[in-house]
Amino acid sequence: MTKIEIIAHRGASAVCPENTMKAFERALELGATGIETDVQLSADGRLMLIHDETLQRTAGASGWVKDYTYDALRTLDAGSWFHSDFAGESIPSLDMLFNLVQGKRILLNLELKNGVVPYKGMEERVIQATREWKLEQQVVLSSFNHASLVKCKRLAPEIRTALLYMEKLYRPYDYAAKLEATGLHPYKLAAEKEDVSAALAKGIVTYPFTVNDPAEMQRMMDMGVQGIITDLPDVLVSQMAAKTR
């Protein structure tokens, strides 16, 4: 079987609070070959890793990420909601994740969360940080905002982009090629075997999300996908090992 990328969704988010350094570190310990995370901007323009546009669910604070400064966001508790063992775990910056993976052959899937909040200058800031850390070959920029990904490609042709989508698309590989994207990231129910092989023929990889059930993982592997985005990287590692035995 061809080796596939094991991409930890928001880190090892089944066993650690999502999008925290603990979740990213644990993902690597569990055998992930990649980390997926969500990027937003603080009020003072810093790149922060958090999924929701609002803070209530994972940081227990009212209001929007965009309205808090970097320092204010860093003081919030992003761990207690998950389990008291993680009390005091904070919202990390993109630089902190870049520092963790520097020197490691780890794929970084950065999802730009700019569909609800139109973060001005986000693309430029993410690209600048990626270049400063010399991680252009490890970073993949994804988003449901496909116009933003076209902008990224114009600003940084050397950095890969991948289209996120929830529903089945007609000939998604043609659409991806038109947008100069190198990846398709469909929701697991939108992934089709025929599309996977047709995309690969155009040099476009398919990484479905969020695939957590072993039977679903098996179905995706049988489909020939090049990577799987999962909350359970260790389960996928075991599943892949079983398939090669």
C-alpha positions as YAML, in Angstrom:
chain: A
units: angstrom
residues:
- id: 1
  name: MET
  ca: [0.00, 0.00, 0.00]
- id: 2
  name: THR
  ca: [1.20, 3.49, -0.81]
- id: 3
  name: LYS
  ca: [2.10, 5.47, 2.29]
- id: 4
  name: ILE
  ca: [-0.53, 8.04, 3.16]
- id: 5
  name: GLU
  ca: [-0.29, 11.18, 5.26]
- id: 6
  name: ILE
  ca: [-1.71, 10.80, 8.79]
- id: 7
  name: ILE
  ca: [-2.92, 14.31, 9.55]
- id: 8
  name: ALA
  ca: [-4.01, 15.08, 13.11]
- id: 9
  name: HIS
  ca: [-7.15, 17.26, 12.99]
- id: 10
  name: ARG
  ca: [-6.59, 20.22, 15.33]
- id: 11
  name: GLY
  ca: [-3.82, 18.07, 16.78]
- id: 12
  name: ALA
  ca: [-4.68, 14.89, 18.68]
- id: 13
  name: SER
  ca: [-8.07, 16.42, 19.43]
- id: 14
  name: ALA
  ca: [-9.71, 13.21, 20.68]
- id: 15
  name: VAL
  ca: [-7.36, 13.02, 23.67]
- id: 16
  name: CYS
  ca: [-6.24, 16.66, 24.17]
- id: 17
  name: PRO
  ca: [-7.98, 20.03, 23.90]
- id: 18
  name: GLU
  ca: [-8.02, 20.93, 20.22]
- id: 19
  name: ASN
  ca: [-5.55, 23.42, 18.74]
- id: 20
  name: THR
  ca: [-3.30, 23.55, 21.80]
- id: 21
  name: MET
  ca: [0.40, 22.81, 22.01]
- id: 22
  name: LYS
  ca: [-0.44, 19.70, 24.07]
- id: 23
  name: ALA
  ca: [-2.63, 18.45, 21.21]
- id: 24
  name: PHE
  ca: [0.09, 19.12, 18.63]
- id: 25
  name: GLU
  ca: [2.83, 17.48, 20.72]
- id: 26
  name: ARG
  ca: [0.63, 14.45, 21.43]
- id: 27
  name: ALA
  ca: [-0.19, 14.08, 17.72]
- id: 28
  name: LEU
  ca: [3.50, 13.67, 16.94]
- id: 29
  name: GLU
  ca: [3.91, 11.14, 19.78]
- id: 30
  name: LEU
  ca: [0.99, 9.12, 18.35]
- id: 31
  name: GLY
  ca: [2.59, 8.86, 14.92]
- id: 32
  name: ALA
  ca: [0.97, 11.66, 12.96]
- id: 33
  name: THR
  ca: [2.91, 12.71, 9.86]
- id: 34
  name: GLY
  ca: [0.98, 15.98, 9.64]
- id: 35
  name: ILE
  ca: [-0.93, 18.48, 11.77]
- id: 36
  name: GLU
  ca: [-4.08, 20.35, 10.73]
- id: 37
  name: THR
  ca: [-4.94, 23.55, 12.56]
- id: 38
  name: ASP
  ca: [-7.03, 26.70, 12.17]
- id: 39
  name: VAL
  ca: [-5.59, 30.19, 11.81]
- id: 40
  name: GLN
  ca: [-7.23, 33.46, 12.84]
- id: 41
  name: LEU
  ca: [-6.01, 36.97, 13.61]
- id: 42
  name: SER
  ca: [-5.95, 38.75, 16.95]
- id: 43
  name: ALA
  ca: [-7.04, 42.39, 17.21]
- id: 44
  name: ASP
  ca: [-3.38, 43.42, 16.88]
- id: 45
  name: GLY
  ca: [-2.74, 41.24, 13.84]
- id: 46
  name: ARG
  ca: [-1.07, 38.19, 15.39]
- id: 47
  name: LEU
  ca: [-1.70, 34.72, 13.91]
- id: 48
  name: MET
  ca: [-3.53, 32.56, 16.46]
- id: 49
  name: LEU
  ca: [-4.58, 28.89, 16.32]
- id: 50
  name: ILE
  ca: [-8.24, 28.44, 17.25]
- id: 51
  name: HIS
  ca: [-11.20, 26.96, 15.37]
- id: 52
  name: ASP
  ca: [-14.28, 28.94, 16.38]
- id: 53
  name: GLU
  ca: [-14.54, 32.62, 15.51]
- id: 54
  name: THR
  ca: [-15.93, 33.14, 19.03]
- id: 55
  name: LEU
  ca: [-14.22, 32.17, 22.28]
- id: 56
  name: GLN
  ca: [-17.01, 30.66, 24.37]
- id: 57
  name: ARG
  ca: [-16.72, 26.96, 23.50]
- id: 58
  name: THR
  ca: [-12.98, 26.36, 23.88]
- id: 59
  name: ALA
  ca: [-11.75, 29.34, 25.92]
- id: 60
  name: GLY
  ca: [-14.72, 30.14, 28.15]
- id: 61
  name: ALA
  ca: [-14.73, 33.83, 27.25]
- id: 62
  name: SER
  ca: [-17.37, 35.98, 25.61]
- id: 63
  name: GLY
  ca: [-16.91, 37.71, 22.28]
- id: 64
  name: TRP
  ca: [-14.87, 37.20, 19.15]
- id: 65
  name: VAL
  ca: [-11.24, 36.22, 18.59]
- id: 66
  name: LYS
  ca: [-10.82, 39.26, 16.31]
- id: 67
  name: ASP
  ca: [-11.64, 41.64, 19.18]
- id: 68
  name: TYR
  ca: [-8.97, 40.37, 21.60]
- id: 69
  name: THR
  ca: [-5.29, 41.33, 21.52]
- id: 70
  name: TYR
  ca: [-2.57, 38.69, 21.40]
- id: 71
  name: ASP
  ca: [-1.77, 39.20, 25.09]
- id: 72
  name: ALA
  ca: [-5.44, 38.93, 26.09]
- id: 73
  name: LEU
  ca: [-5.93, 35.74, 24.06]
- id: 74
  name: ARG
  ca: [-2.80, 34.18, 25.58]
- id: 75
  name: THR
  ca: [-4.19, 34.61, 29.12]
- id: 76
  name: LEU
  ca: [-7.36, 32.59, 28.38]
- id: 77
  name: ASP
  ca: [-7.75, 28.98, 29.50]
- id: 78
  name: ALA
  ca: [-8.22, 26.80, 26.42]
- id: 79
  name: GLY
  ca: [-7.88, 23.48, 28.25]
- id: 80
  name: SER
  ca: [-10.37, 23.28, 31.13]
- id: 81
  name: TRP
  ca: [-13.41, 22.81, 28.86]
- id: 82
  name: PHE
  ca: [-11.89, 19.50, 27.71]
- id: 83
  name: HIS
  ca: [-10.67, 18.18, 31.07]
- id: 84
  name: SER
  ca: [-9.39, 19.65, 34.33]
- id: 85
  name: ASP
  ca: [-6.01, 17.97, 33.63]
- id: 86
  name: PHE
  ca: [-5.50, 20.57, 30.90]
- id: 87
  name: ALA
  ca: [-6.42, 23.65, 32.94]
- id: 88
  name: GLY
  ca: [-4.28, 26.63, 31.96]
- id: 89
  name: GLU
  ca: [-3.47, 25.33, 28.46]
- id: 90
  name: SER
  ca: [-3.45, 28.44, 26.28]
- id: 91
  name: ILE
  ca: [-4.34, 29.45, 22.73]
- id: 92
  name: PRO
  ca: [-1.07, 29.14, 20.79]
- id: 93
  name: SER
  ca: [0.33, 31.35, 18.07]
- id: 94
  name: LEU
  ca: [1.34, 30.06, 14.66]
- id: 95
  name: ASP
  ca: [4.98, 30.77, 15.54]
- id: 96
  name: MET
  ca: [4.73, 28.35, 18.47]
- id: 97
  name: LEU
  ca: [3.60, 25.54, 16.16]
- id: 98
  name: PHE
  ca: [6.26, 26.42, 13.59]
- id: 99
  name: ASN
  ca: [8.85, 26.22, 16.36]
- id: 100
  name: LEU
  ca: [7.59, 22.77, 17.40]
- id: 101
  name: VAL
  ca: [7.94, 21.26, 13.93]
- id: 102
  name: GLN
  ca: [11.13, 22.99, 12.85]
- id: 103
  name: GLY
  ca: [13.64, 20.38, 11.72]
- id: 104
  name: LYS
  ca: [10.95, 17.68, 11.62]
- id: 105
  name: ARG
  ca: [9.45, 16.29, 8.42]
- id: 106
  name: ILE
  ca: [5.90, 17.15, 9.40]
- id: 107
  name: LEU
  ca: [3.21, 18.39, 7.02]
- id: 108
  name: LEU
  ca: [1.40, 21.49, 8.30]
- id: 109
  name: ASN
  ca: [-2.13, 22.00, 7.03]
- id: 110
  name: LEU
  ca: [-3.10, 25.57, 7.93]
- id: 111
  name: GLU
  ca: [-6.80, 26.24, 7.49]
- id: 112
  name: LEU
  ca: [-7.46, 29.96, 7.00]
- id: 113
  name: LYS
  ca: [-10.63, 30.75, 8.96]
- id: 114
  name: ASN
  ca: [-11.67, 33.70, 6.85]
- id: 115
  name: GLY
  ca: [-15.16, 32.70, 5.76]
- id: 116
  name: VAL
  ca: [-17.15, 34.32, 8.59]
- id: 117
  name: VAL
  ca: [-14.67, 37.06, 9.53]
- id: 118
  name: PRO
  ca: [-12.94, 38.58, 6.48]
- id: 119
  name: TYR
  ca: [-9.54, 38.98, 8.14]
- id: 120
  name: LYS
  ca: [-7.76, 41.67, 6.15]
- id: 121
  name: GLY
  ca: [-4.17, 40.79, 5.34]
- id: 122
  name: MET
  ca: [-4.38, 37.26, 6.73]
- id: 123
  name: GLU
  ca: [-2.97, 35.66, 3.58]
- id: 124
  name: GLU
  ca: [0.02, 38.00, 3.52]
- id: 125
  name: ARG
  ca: [0.78, 37.39, 7.21]
- id: 126
  name: VAL
  ca: [0.56, 33.59, 6.98]
- id: 127
  name: ILE
  ca: [2.78, 33.55, 3.89]
- id: 128
  name: GLN
  ca: [5.31, 35.91, 5.48]
- id: 129
  name: ALA
  ca: [5.54, 33.72, 8.61]
- id: 130
  name: THR
  ca: [5.87, 30.55, 6.51]
- id: 131
  name: ARG
  ca: [8.73, 32.08, 4.54]
- id: 132
  name: GLU
  ca: [10.46, 33.45, 7.65]
- id: 133
  name: TRP
  ca: [10.48, 29.95, 9.17]
- id: 134
  name: LYS
  ca: [11.51, 28.47, 5.79]
- id: 135
  name: LEU
  ca: [8.59, 26.03, 5.87]
- id: 136
  name: GLU
  ca: [7.30, 26.63, 2.33]
- id: 137
  name: GLN
  ca: [7.75, 22.94, 1.44]
- id: 138
  name: GLN
  ca: [5.90, 21.68, 4.53]
- id: 139
  name: VAL
  ca: [2.91, 24.04, 4.62]
- id: 140
  name: VAL
  ca: [-0.40, 23.48, 2.83]
- id: 141
  name: LEU
  ca: [-2.90, 26.35, 2.97]
- id: 142
  name: SER
  ca: [-6.55, 25.26, 2.97]
- id: 143
  name: SER
  ca: [-9.84, 27.12, 3.27]
- id: 144
  name: PHE
  ca: [-13.53, 26.96, 2.46]
- id: 145
  name: ASN
  ca: [-12.90, 30.47, 1.08]
- id: 146
  name: HIS
  ca: [-11.52, 29.50, -2.31]
- id: 147
  name: ALA
  ca: [-11.03, 33.10, -3.42]
- id: 148
  name: SER
  ca: [-8.59, 33.47, -0.53]
- id: 149
  name: LEU
  ca: [-6.63, 30.44, -1.76]
- id: 150
  name: VAL
  ca: [-6.37, 31.95, -5.25]
- id: 151
  name: LYS
  ca: [-4.95, 35.07, -3.60]
- id: 152
  name: CYS
  ca: [-2.45, 32.90, -1.67]
- id: 153
  name: LYS
  ca: [-1.33, 31.24, -4.90]
- id: 154
  name: ARG
  ca: [-0.75, 34.61, -6.54]
- id: 155
  name: LEU
  ca: [1.25, 35.83, -3.55]
- id: 156
  name: ALA
  ca: [3.21, 32.59, -3.06]
- id: 157
  name: PRO
  ca: [3.18, 30.18, -6.02]
- id: 158
  name: GLU
  ca: [5.64, 27.95, -4.14]
- id: 159
  name: ILE
  ca: [3.20, 27.15, -1.29]
- id: 160
  name: ARG
  ca: [0.60, 24.43, -1.84]
- id: 161
  name: THR
  ca: [-3.12, 25.14, -1.53]
- id: 162
  name: ALA
  ca: [-6.03, 22.76, -0.96]
- id: 163
  name: LEU
  ca: [-9.76, 23.30, -1.41]
- id: 164
  name: LEU
  ca: [-12.03, 22.45, 1.51]
- id: 165
  name: TYR
  ca: [-15.62, 21.50, 0.65]
- id: 166
  name: MET
  ca: [-18.58, 19.80, 2.32]
- id: 167
  name: GLU
  ca: [-20.79, 18.65, -0.57]
- id: 168
  name: LYS
  ca: [-19.95, 16.57, -3.64]
- id: 169
  name: LEU
  ca: [-18.58, 18.66, -6.51]
- id: 170
  name: TYR
  ca: [-18.76, 17.94, -10.22]
- id: 171
  name: ARG
  ca: [-15.25, 17.15, -11.50]
- id: 172
  name: PRO
  ca: [-13.54, 18.73, -8.45]
- id: 173
  name: TYR
  ca: [-10.13, 17.96, -9.97]
- id: 174
  name: ASP
  ca: [-10.87, 20.27, -12.94]
- id: 175
  name: TYR
  ca: [-11.96, 23.01, -10.55]
- id: 176
  name: ALA
  ca: [-8.82, 22.52, -8.43]
- id: 177
  name: ALA
  ca: [-6.60, 22.65, -11.51]
- id: 178
  name: LYS
  ca: [-8.26, 25.89, -12.62]
- id: 179
  name: LEU
  ca: [-7.49, 27.43, -9.20]
- id: 180
  name: GLU
  ca: [-3.93, 26.01, -9.32]
- id: 181
  name: ALA
  ca: [-4.61, 24.08, -6.11]
- id: 182
  name: THR
  ca: [-2.61, 20.94, -5.45]
- id: 183
  name: GLY
  ca: [-5.05, 19.38, -3.02]
- id: 184
  name: LEU
  ca: [-8.71, 18.52, -2.48]
- id: 185
  name: HIS
  ca: [-9.91, 18.28, 1.13]
- id: 186
  name: PRO
  ca: [-13.49, 16.97, 0.91]
- id: 187
  name: TYR
  ca: [-15.68, 16.12, 3.86]
- id: 188
  name: LYS
  ca: [-15.55, 12.31, 4.09]
- id: 189
  name: LEU
  ca: [-19.05, 11.89, 2.59]
- id: 190
  name: ALA
  ca: [-18.09, 13.99, -0.46]
- id: 191
  name: ALA
  ca: [-15.07, 11.85, -1.38]
- id: 192
  name: GLU
  ca: [-15.48, 9.67, -4.50]
- id: 193
  name: LYS
  ca: [-13.09, 6.96, -5.72]
- id: 194
  name: GLU
  ca: [-13.32, 8.14, -9.34]
- id: 195
  name: ASP
  ca: [-12.51, 11.71, -8.31]
- id: 196
  name: VAL
  ca: [-9.50, 10.58, -6.25]
- id: 197
  name: SER
  ca: [-7.88, 8.79, -9.19]
- id: 198
  name: ALA
  ca: [-8.78, 11.51, -11.70]
- id: 199
  name: ALA
  ca: [-7.31, 14.16, -9.37]
- id: 200
  name: LEU
  ca: [-4.10, 12.20, -8.89]
- id: 201
  name: ALA
  ca: [-3.70, 11.97, -12.67]
- id: 202
  name: LYS
  ca: [-3.53, 15.78, -12.60]
- id: 203
  name: GLY
  ca: [-1.04, 15.80, -9.71]
- id: 204
  name: ILE
  ca: [-3.74, 16.74, -7.18]
- id: 205
  name: VAL
  ca: [-3.88, 14.86, -3.86]
- id: 206
  name: THR
  ca: [-7.05, 14.07, -1.88]
- id: 207
  name: TYR
  ca: [-7.14, 14.29, 1.93]
- id: 208
  name: PRO
  ca: [-10.69, 13.70, 3.28]
- id: 209
  name: PHE
  ca: [-11.73, 14.98, 6.74]
- id: 210
  name: THR
  ca: [-12.85, 14.20, 9.57]
- id: 211
  name: VAL
  ca: [-12.36, 10.41, 9.37]
- id: 212
  name: ASN
  ca: [-12.46, 8.81, 12.83]
- id: 213
  name: ASP
  ca: [-14.16, 5.44, 12.46]
- id: 214
  name: PRO
  ca: [-11.81, 2.55, 11.56]
- id: 215
  name: ALA
  ca: [-14.25, 1.27, 8.93]
- id: 216
  name: GLU
  ca: [-14.37, 4.74, 7.34]
- id: 217
  name: MET
  ca: [-10.57, 4.92, 7.42]
- id: 218
  name: GLN
  ca: [-10.48, 1.60, 5.61]
- id: 219
  name: ARG
  ca: [-12.98, 2.83, 3.03]
- id: 220
  name: MET
  ca: [-10.86, 5.93, 2.37]
- id: 221
  name: MET
  ca: [-7.69, 3.86, 2.01]
- id: 222
  name: ASP
  ca: [-9.49, 1.52, -0.39]
- id: 223
  name: MET
  ca: [-10.50, 4.61, -2.34]
- id: 224
  name: GLY
  ca: [-6.81, 5.40, -2.82]
- id: 225
  name: VAL
  ca: [-6.62, 8.73, -0.97]
- id: 226
  name: GLN
  ca: [-3.16, 10.20, -0.33]
- id: 227
  name: GLY
  ca: [-3.90, 11.38, 3.20]
- id: 228
  name: ILE
  ca: [-6.56, 11.31, 5.92]
- id: 229
  name: ILE
  ca: [-7.39, 14.12, 8.35]
- id: 230
  name: THR
  ca: [-8.45, 12.53, 11.67]
- id: 231
  name: ASP
  ca: [-8.93, 13.28, 15.36]
- id: 232
  name: LEU
  ca: [-7.42, 9.83, 16.07]
- id: 233
  name: PRO
  ca: [-3.99, 9.57, 14.41]
- id: 234
  name: ASP
  ca: [-3.04, 6.53, 16.49]
- id: 235
  name: VAL
  ca: [-6.11, 4.60, 15.26]
- id: 236
  name: LEU
  ca: [-5.17, 5.41, 11.67]
- id: 237
  name: VAL
  ca: [-1.57, 4.29, 12.35]
- id: 238
  name: SER
  ca: [-2.92, 0.94, 13.60]
- id: 239
  name: GLN
  ca: [-5.32, 0.65, 10.68]
- id: 240
  name: MET
  ca: [-2.53, 1.22, 8.19]
- id: 241
  name: ALA
  ca: [-0.26, -1.28, 9.97]
- id: 242
  name: ALA
  ca: [-3.00, -3.91, 9.85]
- id: 243
  name: LYS
  ca: [-3.47, -3.34, 6.13]
- id: 244
  name: THR
  ca: [0.22, -3.90, 5.38]
- id: 245
  name: ARG
  ca: [0.46, -7.11, 7.41]
...
